[in-house]
XYZ file of C-alpha atoms in Angstrom:
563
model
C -1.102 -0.798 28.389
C -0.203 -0.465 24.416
C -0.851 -3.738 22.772
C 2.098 -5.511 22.149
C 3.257 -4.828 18.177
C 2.955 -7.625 15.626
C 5.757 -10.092 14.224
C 5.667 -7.906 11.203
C 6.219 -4.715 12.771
C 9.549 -6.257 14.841
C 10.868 -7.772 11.633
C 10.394 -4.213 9.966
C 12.262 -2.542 12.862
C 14.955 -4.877 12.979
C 15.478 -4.776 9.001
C 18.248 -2.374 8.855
C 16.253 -0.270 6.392
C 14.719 -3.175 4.593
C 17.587 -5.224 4.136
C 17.531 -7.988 6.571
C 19.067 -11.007 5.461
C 17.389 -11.100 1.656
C 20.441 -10.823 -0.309
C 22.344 -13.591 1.520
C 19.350 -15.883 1.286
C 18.973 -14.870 -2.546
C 22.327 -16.016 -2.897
C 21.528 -19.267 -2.266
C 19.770 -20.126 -5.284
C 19.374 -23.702 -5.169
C 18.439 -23.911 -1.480
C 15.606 -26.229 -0.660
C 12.470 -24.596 1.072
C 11.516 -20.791 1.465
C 12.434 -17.913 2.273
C 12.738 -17.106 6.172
C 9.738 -15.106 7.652
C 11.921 -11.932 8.053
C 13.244 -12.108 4.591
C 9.660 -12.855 2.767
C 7.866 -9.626 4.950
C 10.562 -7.194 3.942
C 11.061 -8.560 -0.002
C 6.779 -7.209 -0.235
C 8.501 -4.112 -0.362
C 10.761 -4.510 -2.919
C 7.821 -5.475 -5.218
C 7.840 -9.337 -4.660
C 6.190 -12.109 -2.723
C 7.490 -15.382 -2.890
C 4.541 -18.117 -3.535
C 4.717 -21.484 -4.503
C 2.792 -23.672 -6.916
C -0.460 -24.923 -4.615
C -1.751 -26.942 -7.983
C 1.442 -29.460 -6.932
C 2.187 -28.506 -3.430
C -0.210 -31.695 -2.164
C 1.059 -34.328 -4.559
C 4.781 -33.136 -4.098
C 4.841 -33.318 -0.468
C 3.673 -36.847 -0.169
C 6.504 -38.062 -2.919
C 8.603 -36.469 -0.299
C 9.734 -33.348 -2.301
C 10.025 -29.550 -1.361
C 7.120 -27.356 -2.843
C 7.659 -25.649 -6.111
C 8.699 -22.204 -4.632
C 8.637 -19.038 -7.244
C 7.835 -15.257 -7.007
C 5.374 -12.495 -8.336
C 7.304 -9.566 -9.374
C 5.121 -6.275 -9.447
C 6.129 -3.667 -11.430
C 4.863 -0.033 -10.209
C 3.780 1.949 -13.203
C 2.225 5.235 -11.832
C -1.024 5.987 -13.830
C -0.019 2.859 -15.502
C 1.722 4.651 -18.446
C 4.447 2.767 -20.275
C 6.799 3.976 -22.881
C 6.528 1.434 -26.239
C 10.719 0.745 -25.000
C 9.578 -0.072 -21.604
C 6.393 -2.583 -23.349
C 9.227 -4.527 -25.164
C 11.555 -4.839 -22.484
C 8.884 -6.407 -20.256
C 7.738 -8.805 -22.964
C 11.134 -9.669 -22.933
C 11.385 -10.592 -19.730
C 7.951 -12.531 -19.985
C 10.202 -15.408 -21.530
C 13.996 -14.539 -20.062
C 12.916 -14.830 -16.263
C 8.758 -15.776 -15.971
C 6.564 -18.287 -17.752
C 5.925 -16.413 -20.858
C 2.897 -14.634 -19.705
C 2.254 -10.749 -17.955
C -0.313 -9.715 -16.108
C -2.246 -6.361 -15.949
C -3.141 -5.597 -12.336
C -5.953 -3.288 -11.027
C -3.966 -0.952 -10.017
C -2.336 0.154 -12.635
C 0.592 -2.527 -12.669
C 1.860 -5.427 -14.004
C 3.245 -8.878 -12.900
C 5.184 -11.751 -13.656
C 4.485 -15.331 -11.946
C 6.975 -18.129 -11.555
C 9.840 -16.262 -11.370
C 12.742 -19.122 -9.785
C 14.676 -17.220 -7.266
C 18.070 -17.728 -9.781
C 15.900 -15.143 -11.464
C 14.761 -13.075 -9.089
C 17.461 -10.503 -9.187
C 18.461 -10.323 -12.963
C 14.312 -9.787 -12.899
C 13.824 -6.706 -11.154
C 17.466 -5.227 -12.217
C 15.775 -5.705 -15.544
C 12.792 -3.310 -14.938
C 14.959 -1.057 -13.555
C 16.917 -0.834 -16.589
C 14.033 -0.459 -18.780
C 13.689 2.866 -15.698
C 10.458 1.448 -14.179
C 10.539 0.193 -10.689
C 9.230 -2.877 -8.787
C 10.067 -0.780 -5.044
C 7.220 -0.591 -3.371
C 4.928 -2.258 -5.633
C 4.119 -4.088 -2.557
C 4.743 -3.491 1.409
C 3.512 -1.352 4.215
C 3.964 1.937 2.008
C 2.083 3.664 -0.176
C 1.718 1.832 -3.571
C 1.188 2.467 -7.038
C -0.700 6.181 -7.763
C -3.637 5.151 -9.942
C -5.633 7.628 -12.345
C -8.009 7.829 -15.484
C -5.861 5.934 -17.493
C -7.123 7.892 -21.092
C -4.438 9.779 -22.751
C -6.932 12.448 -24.210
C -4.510 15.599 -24.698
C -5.955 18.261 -22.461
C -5.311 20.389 -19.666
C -6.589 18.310 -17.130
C -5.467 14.693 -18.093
C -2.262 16.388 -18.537
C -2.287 17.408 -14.845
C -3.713 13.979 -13.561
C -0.759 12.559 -14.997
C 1.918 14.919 -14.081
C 0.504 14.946 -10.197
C 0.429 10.748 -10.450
C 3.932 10.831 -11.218
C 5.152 13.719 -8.996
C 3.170 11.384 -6.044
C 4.733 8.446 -6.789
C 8.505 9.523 -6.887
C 7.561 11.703 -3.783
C 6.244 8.796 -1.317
C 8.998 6.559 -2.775
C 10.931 4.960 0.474
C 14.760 6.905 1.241
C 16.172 3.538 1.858
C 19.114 2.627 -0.961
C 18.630 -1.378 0.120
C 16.906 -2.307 -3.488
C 19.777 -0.672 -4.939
C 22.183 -2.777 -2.440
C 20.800 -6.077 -3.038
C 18.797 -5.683 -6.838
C 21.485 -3.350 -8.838
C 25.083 -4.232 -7.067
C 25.158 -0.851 -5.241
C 28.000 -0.210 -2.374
C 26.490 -2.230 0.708
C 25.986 0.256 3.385
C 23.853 -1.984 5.595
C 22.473 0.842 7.398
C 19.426 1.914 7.217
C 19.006 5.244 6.507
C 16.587 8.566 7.772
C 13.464 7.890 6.417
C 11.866 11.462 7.654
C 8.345 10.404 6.097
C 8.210 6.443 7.199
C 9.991 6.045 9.860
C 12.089 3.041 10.818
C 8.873 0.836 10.879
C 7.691 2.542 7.662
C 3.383 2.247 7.606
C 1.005 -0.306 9.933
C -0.289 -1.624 6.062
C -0.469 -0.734 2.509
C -1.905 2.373 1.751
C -3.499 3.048 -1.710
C -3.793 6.743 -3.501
C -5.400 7.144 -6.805
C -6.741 10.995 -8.389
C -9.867 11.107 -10.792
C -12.421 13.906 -12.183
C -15.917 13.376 -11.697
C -16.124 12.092 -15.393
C -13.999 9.713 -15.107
C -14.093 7.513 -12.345
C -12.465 4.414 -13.553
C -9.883 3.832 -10.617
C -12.933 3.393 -8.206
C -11.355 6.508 -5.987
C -13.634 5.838 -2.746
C -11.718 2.576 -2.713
C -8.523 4.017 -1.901
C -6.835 5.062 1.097
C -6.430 8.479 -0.094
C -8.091 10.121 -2.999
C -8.222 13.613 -5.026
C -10.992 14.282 -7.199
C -9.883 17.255 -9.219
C -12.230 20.132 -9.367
C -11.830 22.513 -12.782
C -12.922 25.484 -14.347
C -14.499 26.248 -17.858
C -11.406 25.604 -19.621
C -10.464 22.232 -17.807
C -7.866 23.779 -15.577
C -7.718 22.616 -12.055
C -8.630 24.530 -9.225
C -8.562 22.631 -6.259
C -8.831 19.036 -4.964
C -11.741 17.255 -2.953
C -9.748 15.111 -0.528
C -11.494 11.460 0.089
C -9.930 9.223 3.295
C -10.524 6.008 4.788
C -11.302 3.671 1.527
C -10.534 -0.199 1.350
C -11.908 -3.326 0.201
C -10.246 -6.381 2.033
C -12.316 -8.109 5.174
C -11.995 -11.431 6.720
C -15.071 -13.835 6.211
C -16.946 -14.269 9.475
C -15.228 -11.059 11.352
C -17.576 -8.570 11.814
C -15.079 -6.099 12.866
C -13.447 -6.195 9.158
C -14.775 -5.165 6.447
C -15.052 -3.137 2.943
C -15.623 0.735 3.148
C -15.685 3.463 0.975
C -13.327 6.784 1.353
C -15.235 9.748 3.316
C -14.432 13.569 1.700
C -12.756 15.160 4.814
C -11.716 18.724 2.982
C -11.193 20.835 -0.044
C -7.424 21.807 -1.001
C -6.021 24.323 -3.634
C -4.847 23.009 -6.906
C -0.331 23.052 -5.673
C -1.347 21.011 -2.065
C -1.469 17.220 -3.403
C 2.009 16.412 -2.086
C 1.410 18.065 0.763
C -2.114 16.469 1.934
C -1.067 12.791 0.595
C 2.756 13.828 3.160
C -0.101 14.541 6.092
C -2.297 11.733 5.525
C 0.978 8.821 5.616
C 2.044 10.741 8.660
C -1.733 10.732 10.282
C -1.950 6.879 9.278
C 1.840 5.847 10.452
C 1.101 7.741 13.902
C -2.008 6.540 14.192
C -3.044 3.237 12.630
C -2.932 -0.502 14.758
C 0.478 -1.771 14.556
C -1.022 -4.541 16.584
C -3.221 -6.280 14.459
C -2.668 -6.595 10.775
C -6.572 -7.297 10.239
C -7.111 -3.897 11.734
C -3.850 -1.956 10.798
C -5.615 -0.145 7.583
C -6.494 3.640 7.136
C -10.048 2.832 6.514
C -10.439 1.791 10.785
C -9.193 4.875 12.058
C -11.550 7.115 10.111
C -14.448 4.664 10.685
C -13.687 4.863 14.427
C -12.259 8.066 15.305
C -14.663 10.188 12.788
C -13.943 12.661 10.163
C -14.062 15.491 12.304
C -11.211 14.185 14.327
C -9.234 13.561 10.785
C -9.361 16.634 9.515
C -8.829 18.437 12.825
C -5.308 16.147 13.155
C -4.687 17.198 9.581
C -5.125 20.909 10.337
C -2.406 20.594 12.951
C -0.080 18.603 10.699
C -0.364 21.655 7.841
C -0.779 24.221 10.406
C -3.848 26.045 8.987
C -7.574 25.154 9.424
C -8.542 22.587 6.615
C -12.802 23.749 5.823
C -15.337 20.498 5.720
C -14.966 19.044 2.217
C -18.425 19.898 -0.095
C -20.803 17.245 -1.567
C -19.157 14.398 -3.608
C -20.131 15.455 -7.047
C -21.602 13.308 -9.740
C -19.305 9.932 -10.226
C -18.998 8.376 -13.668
C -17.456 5.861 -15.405
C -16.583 5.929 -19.217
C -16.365 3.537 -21.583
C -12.474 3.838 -22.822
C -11.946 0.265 -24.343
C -12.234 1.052 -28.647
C -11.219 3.183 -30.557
C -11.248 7.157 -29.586
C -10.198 10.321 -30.683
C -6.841 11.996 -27.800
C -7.651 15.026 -29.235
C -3.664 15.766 -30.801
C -4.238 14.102 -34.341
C -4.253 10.768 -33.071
C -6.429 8.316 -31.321
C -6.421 5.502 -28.805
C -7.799 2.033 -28.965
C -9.095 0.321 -25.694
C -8.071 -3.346 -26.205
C -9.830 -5.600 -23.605
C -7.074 -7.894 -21.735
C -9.657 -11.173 -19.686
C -8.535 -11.348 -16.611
C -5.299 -8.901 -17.461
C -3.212 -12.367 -18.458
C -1.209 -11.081 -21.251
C -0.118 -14.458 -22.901
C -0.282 -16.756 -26.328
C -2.858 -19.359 -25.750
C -4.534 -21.399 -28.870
C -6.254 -19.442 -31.199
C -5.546 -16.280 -29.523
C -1.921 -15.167 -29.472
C -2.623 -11.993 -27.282
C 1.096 -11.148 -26.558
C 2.716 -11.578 -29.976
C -0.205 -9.093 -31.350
C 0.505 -6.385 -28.646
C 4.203 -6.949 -28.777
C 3.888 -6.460 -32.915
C 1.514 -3.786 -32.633
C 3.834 -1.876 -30.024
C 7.107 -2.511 -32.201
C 5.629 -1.810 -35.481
C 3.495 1.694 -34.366
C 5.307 2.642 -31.954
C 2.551 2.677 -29.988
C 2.571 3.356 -25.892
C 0.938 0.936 -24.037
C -1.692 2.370 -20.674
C -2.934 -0.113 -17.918
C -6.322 0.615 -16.789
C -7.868 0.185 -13.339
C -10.196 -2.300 -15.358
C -7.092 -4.548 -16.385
C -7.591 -3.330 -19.979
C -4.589 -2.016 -22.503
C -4.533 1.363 -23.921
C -2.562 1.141 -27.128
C -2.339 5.264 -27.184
C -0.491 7.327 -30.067
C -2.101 6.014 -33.279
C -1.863 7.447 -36.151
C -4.895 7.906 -38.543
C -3.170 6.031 -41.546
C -2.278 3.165 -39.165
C -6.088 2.838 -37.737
C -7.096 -0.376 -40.030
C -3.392 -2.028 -40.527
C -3.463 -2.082 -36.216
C -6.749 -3.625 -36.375
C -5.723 -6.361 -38.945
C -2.896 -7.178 -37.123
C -4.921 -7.549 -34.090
C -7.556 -9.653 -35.760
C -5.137 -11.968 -37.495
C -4.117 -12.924 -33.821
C -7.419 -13.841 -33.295
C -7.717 -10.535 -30.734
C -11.351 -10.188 -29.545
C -12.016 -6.237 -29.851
C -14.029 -4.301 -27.355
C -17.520 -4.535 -30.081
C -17.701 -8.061 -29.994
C -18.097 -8.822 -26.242
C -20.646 -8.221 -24.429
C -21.005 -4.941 -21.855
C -20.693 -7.570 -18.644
C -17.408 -9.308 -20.566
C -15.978 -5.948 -20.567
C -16.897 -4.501 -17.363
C -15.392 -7.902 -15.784
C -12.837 -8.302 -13.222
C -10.812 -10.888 -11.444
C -7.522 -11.304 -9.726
C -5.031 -14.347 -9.906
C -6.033 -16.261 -6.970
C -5.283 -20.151 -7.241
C -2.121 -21.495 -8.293
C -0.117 -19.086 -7.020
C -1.470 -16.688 -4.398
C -1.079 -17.778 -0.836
C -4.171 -15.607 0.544
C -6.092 -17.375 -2.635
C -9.613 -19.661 -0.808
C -10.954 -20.481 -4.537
C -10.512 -19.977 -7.951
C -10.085 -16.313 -9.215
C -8.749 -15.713 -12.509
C -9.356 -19.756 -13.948
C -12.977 -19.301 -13.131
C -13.608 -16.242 -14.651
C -14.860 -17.272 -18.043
C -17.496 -19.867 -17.270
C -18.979 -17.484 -14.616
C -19.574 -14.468 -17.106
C -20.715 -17.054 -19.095
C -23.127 -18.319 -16.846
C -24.820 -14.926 -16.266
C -24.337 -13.548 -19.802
C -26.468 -16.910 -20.669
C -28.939 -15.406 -17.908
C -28.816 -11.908 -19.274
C -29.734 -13.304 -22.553
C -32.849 -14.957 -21.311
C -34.151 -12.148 -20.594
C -33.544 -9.517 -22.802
C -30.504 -7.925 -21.177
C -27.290 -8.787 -22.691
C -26.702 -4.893 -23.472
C -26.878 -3.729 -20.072
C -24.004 -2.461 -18.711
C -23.351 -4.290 -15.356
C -20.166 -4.870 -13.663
C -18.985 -7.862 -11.917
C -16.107 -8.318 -9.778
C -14.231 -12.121 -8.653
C -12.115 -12.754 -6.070
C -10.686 -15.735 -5.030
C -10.816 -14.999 -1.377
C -12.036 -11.459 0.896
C -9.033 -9.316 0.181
C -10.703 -8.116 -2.930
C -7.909 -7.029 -5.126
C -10.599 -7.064 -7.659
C -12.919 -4.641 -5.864
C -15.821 -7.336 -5.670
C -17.777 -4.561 -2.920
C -17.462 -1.717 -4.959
C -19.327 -3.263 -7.853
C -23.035 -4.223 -8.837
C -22.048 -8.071 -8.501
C -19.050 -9.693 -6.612
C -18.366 -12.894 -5.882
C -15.934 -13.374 -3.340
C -14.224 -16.939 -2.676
C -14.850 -18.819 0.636
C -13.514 -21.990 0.139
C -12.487 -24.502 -2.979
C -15.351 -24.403 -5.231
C -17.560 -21.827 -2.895
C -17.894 -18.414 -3.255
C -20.232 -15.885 -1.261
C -22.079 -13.609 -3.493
C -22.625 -9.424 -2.978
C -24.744 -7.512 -4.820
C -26.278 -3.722 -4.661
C -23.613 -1.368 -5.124
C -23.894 0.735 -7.992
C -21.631 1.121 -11.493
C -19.974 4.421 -10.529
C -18.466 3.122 -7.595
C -20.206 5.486 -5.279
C -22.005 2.753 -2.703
C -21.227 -0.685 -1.369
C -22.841 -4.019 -2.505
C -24.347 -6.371 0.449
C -23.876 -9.873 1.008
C -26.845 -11.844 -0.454
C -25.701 -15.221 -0.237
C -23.157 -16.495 2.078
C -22.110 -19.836 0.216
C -22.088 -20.367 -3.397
C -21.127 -23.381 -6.184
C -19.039 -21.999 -8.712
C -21.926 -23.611 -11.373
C -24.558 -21.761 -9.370
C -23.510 -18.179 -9.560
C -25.215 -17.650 -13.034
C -28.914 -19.848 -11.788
C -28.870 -17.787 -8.617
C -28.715 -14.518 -10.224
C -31.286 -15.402 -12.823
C -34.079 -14.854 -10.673
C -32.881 -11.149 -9.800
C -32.675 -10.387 -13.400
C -35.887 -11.422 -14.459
C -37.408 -9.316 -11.462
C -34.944 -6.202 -12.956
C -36.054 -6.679 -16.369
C -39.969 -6.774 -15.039
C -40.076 -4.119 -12.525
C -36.944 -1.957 -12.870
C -37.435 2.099 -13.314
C -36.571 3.859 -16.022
C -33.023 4.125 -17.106
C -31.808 2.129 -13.548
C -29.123 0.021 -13.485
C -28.977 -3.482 -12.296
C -27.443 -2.546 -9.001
C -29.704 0.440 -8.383
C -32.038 -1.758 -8.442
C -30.822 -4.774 -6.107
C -29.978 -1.331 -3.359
C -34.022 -0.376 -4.105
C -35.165 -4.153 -3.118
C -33.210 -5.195 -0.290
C -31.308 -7.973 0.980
C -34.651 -9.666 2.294
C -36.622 -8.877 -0.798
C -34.025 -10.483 -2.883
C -33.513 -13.317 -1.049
C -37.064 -14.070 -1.055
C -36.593 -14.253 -5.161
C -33.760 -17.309 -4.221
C -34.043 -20.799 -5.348
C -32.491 -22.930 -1.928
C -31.238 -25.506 -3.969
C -28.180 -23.549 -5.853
C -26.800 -22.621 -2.726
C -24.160 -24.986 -0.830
């Protein structure tokens, strides 16, 4: 007998094409609690969640008053390119409809927080004004189409971009609902074909990205679905190594989730991305758990049904024999924050963004400088995978007035932080996300801190490490697919992995289960003192942690810094 379908897959059915009841209950702007369940599930798609402040939610409820409801808006920038128009207009809305602050995602995006559902609509008709999108930013679809986010002017970033774009507005959903409810369209209120979806559209998310061996910066092996471009002599592309099965999120103390890195399942010819990416959503709505939501990703049917099986379902889908895929090549991962030459004339500077919050704060006023720099240069703004800015399209003349503008902000370039500051990641957690255990994005700072203090100790604040935070196991951040994550358990408590290595190519290992916040940097020290002892020539810190071993390491711990 099939296993009965989960709520989320009846409200998706029942949604008239994504519609539901959201822009009735929108309409009610000054209505007292949430959303209903049907309505919040089917908004994800639309590119919002609606949250609420859990700072206040405690103290409000026992003086008797509602929680402080508000939404994340996402905005779905494929290869996170934005026009220096399309910059402004968001900055703009930073103020007119959030609380003065964006955010850079890891994906390529970028949210508001605190949006007040009065807002909510003039929000996203806003970003689709400025012709950017928040559909399907979120949802059971396929999200935002990452890539090497460096706008270096040849023939194969060219191509990366073009196929990023032609992906995204290809795997876009039929359904005209955000146009109903977000931009006054003519109500239909029927849903429509969807010949690629379906009327239940996908079990979960589902996450593309494309890279080149050099340039590995959206972590492809993460990823649902990847396409690591193969070239020839002059750059061009002649065919695609197609990776399956990728995903980081994983529920603490459930064996049967967990993180897992994309297998390559075949080789296709340079015109077959749309194609392949068409076969894959088709292979993962057919076949993925609509059951369970814990088990409904991509990653679970490849783990337990085999590659083999994959690309043999594939070759029926495309109706031609797909060949095995060849050896992964060489991964890496360039530095792309500073200043470097696109190769038209002009260059690009890498501006490092902590934590992706794009806001004014005391003695750094992060958003006026960007929003000057943008208007005065005309400069385009890039979102990295990293949560970095690429200001792209500089001219020569206008290299040192950009960096005195930045400066006189009190901007913190790329050359005065530290290799671990830049190659640092965390995601918003705690106020406002709901799936948030601990502290994320608040507790970044003092935990670089804490191991940059140990790194200095010992003679290794130049090393290039990366470390990932997360405020719970969903890791948005990518805590597995780094040397060190730190992954939240509960308030104050964080379980620590480390092992995996800088090009994103292997899997880190759990090495302690609970953490203090305060003890993250003391329990690492002991690791890098061994590493700056005993380690190999030229390895890296997580080379090094895979060559010990869990037991080895652990040996190395100090009892009392753990919970």
């Amino acid at each position: 007998m099939a296993a009965k379908p989960s709520g989320a897959e009846a409200i998706k059915s029942a949604s008239a094409g994504l519609r539901g009841t959201i822009a009735e209950e929108l309409a009610q702007a000054d209505a007292p609690g949430g959303l209903s369940e049907a309505a919040y599930t089917l908004l994800k798609f639309h590119g919002t969640y609606e949250q609420f402040d859990r700072d206040t939610a405690t103290a409000r409820k026992q003086s008797g008053q509602d929680k402080d409801w508000q939404f994340m808006v996402r905005v779905r920038a494929p290869a996170g390119r934005l026009t220096a128009a399309q910059w402004l207009a968001l900055d703009a809305l930073a103020d007119e409809d959030s609380d003065g602050t964006m955010r850079l995602t890891t994906r390529q995006g970028l949210q508001f927080h605190t949006v007040r559902r009065g807002k909510l609509t003039h929000c996203i008709a806003s970003i689709e004004e400025a012709l950017l999108t928040t559909m399907a930013a979120c949802g059971d679809v396929a999200r935002n189409i990452t890539t090497s986010p460096a706008p270096r002017r040849d023939a194969l970033h060219a191509r990366l971009e073009r196929e990023a774009f032609a992906l995204s507005a290809a795997l876009l959903p039929r359904t005209r609902a955000h146009h109903e409810i977000f931009l006054g369209g003519e109500r239909v209120g029927e849903a429509e074909e969807e010949p690629l979806y379906g009327p239940t559209y996908l079990p979960r998310k589902f996450k593309t990205s494309l890279a080149h061996p050099a340039d590995n910066t959206p972590d492809i092996l993460s990823n649902d679905l990847g396409f690591i471009a193969q070239t020839d002599q002059a750059g061009e592309v002649t065919g695609w190594i197609v990776t399956i099965g990728g995903g980081m999120g994983m529920t603490h103390n459930k064996p049967a989730t967990y993180p897992r890195l994309a297998d390559p399942v075949t080789v296709i010819g340079p015109d077959e991305v749309e194609a392949m990416a068409r076969a894959v959503l088709r292979l993962f709505r057919d076949h993925g758990d609509r059951s369970d939501r814990r088990h409904a990703r991509l990653k679970y049917v490849v783990a337990e049904r085999g590659v083999e099986w994959v690309r043999e379902r594939l070759s029926e889908d495309l109706g031609r024999a797909l060949p095995p895929a060849p050896p992964l090549p060489k991964l890496e991962v360039p530095e792309l924050l500073g200043w470097h030459d696109q190769g038209d004339g002009r260059l690009w500077l890498g501006v490092p963004i902590p934590s992706g919050r794009i806001a004014d704060r005391p003695g750094m006023r992060l958003r006026t400088a960007l929003r000057e720099a943008v208007a005065r240069f005309g400069l385009d703004p890039i979102a990295t995978p990293q949560q970095d800015l690429i200001l792209s399209n500089v001219r020569p003349e206008d290299r040192t007035a950009l960096e005195v503008l930045l400066r006189g902000h009190g901007i913190v370039l790329a050359e005065e932080l530290s290799p671990l500051a830049r190659w640092s990641l965390s995601c918003t957690a705690l106020p406002t996300c709901g799936q948030a255990l601990a502290e994320g994005e608040r507790v970044h700072a003092p935990i670089v801190a804490q191991v940059q203090a140990s790194l200095a100790r010992h003679g290794l604040l130049d090393e290039r490490i990366s470390l990932r935070l997360t405020g719970c196991p969903n890791g948005c951040a990518r805590p597995y697919a780094g040397e060190i994550g730190v992954v939240g358990r509960s308030p104050g408590i964080y379980a620590l992995f480390v092992g995996g290595d800088f090009e994103g190519t292997r899997l880190s290992f759990p090495l302690v289960d609970k953490l203090r916040t305060e003890a993250v940097g003391a329990t690492l020290d002991p690791l890098l003192a061994r590493f700056a002892s005993e380690r190999e020539p030229g390895e890296a810190f997580g080379d090094f942690c895979h060559r010990q071993g869990p037991d080895a390491l652990r040996a190395l711990l100090t009892p009392a810094v753990a919970a």
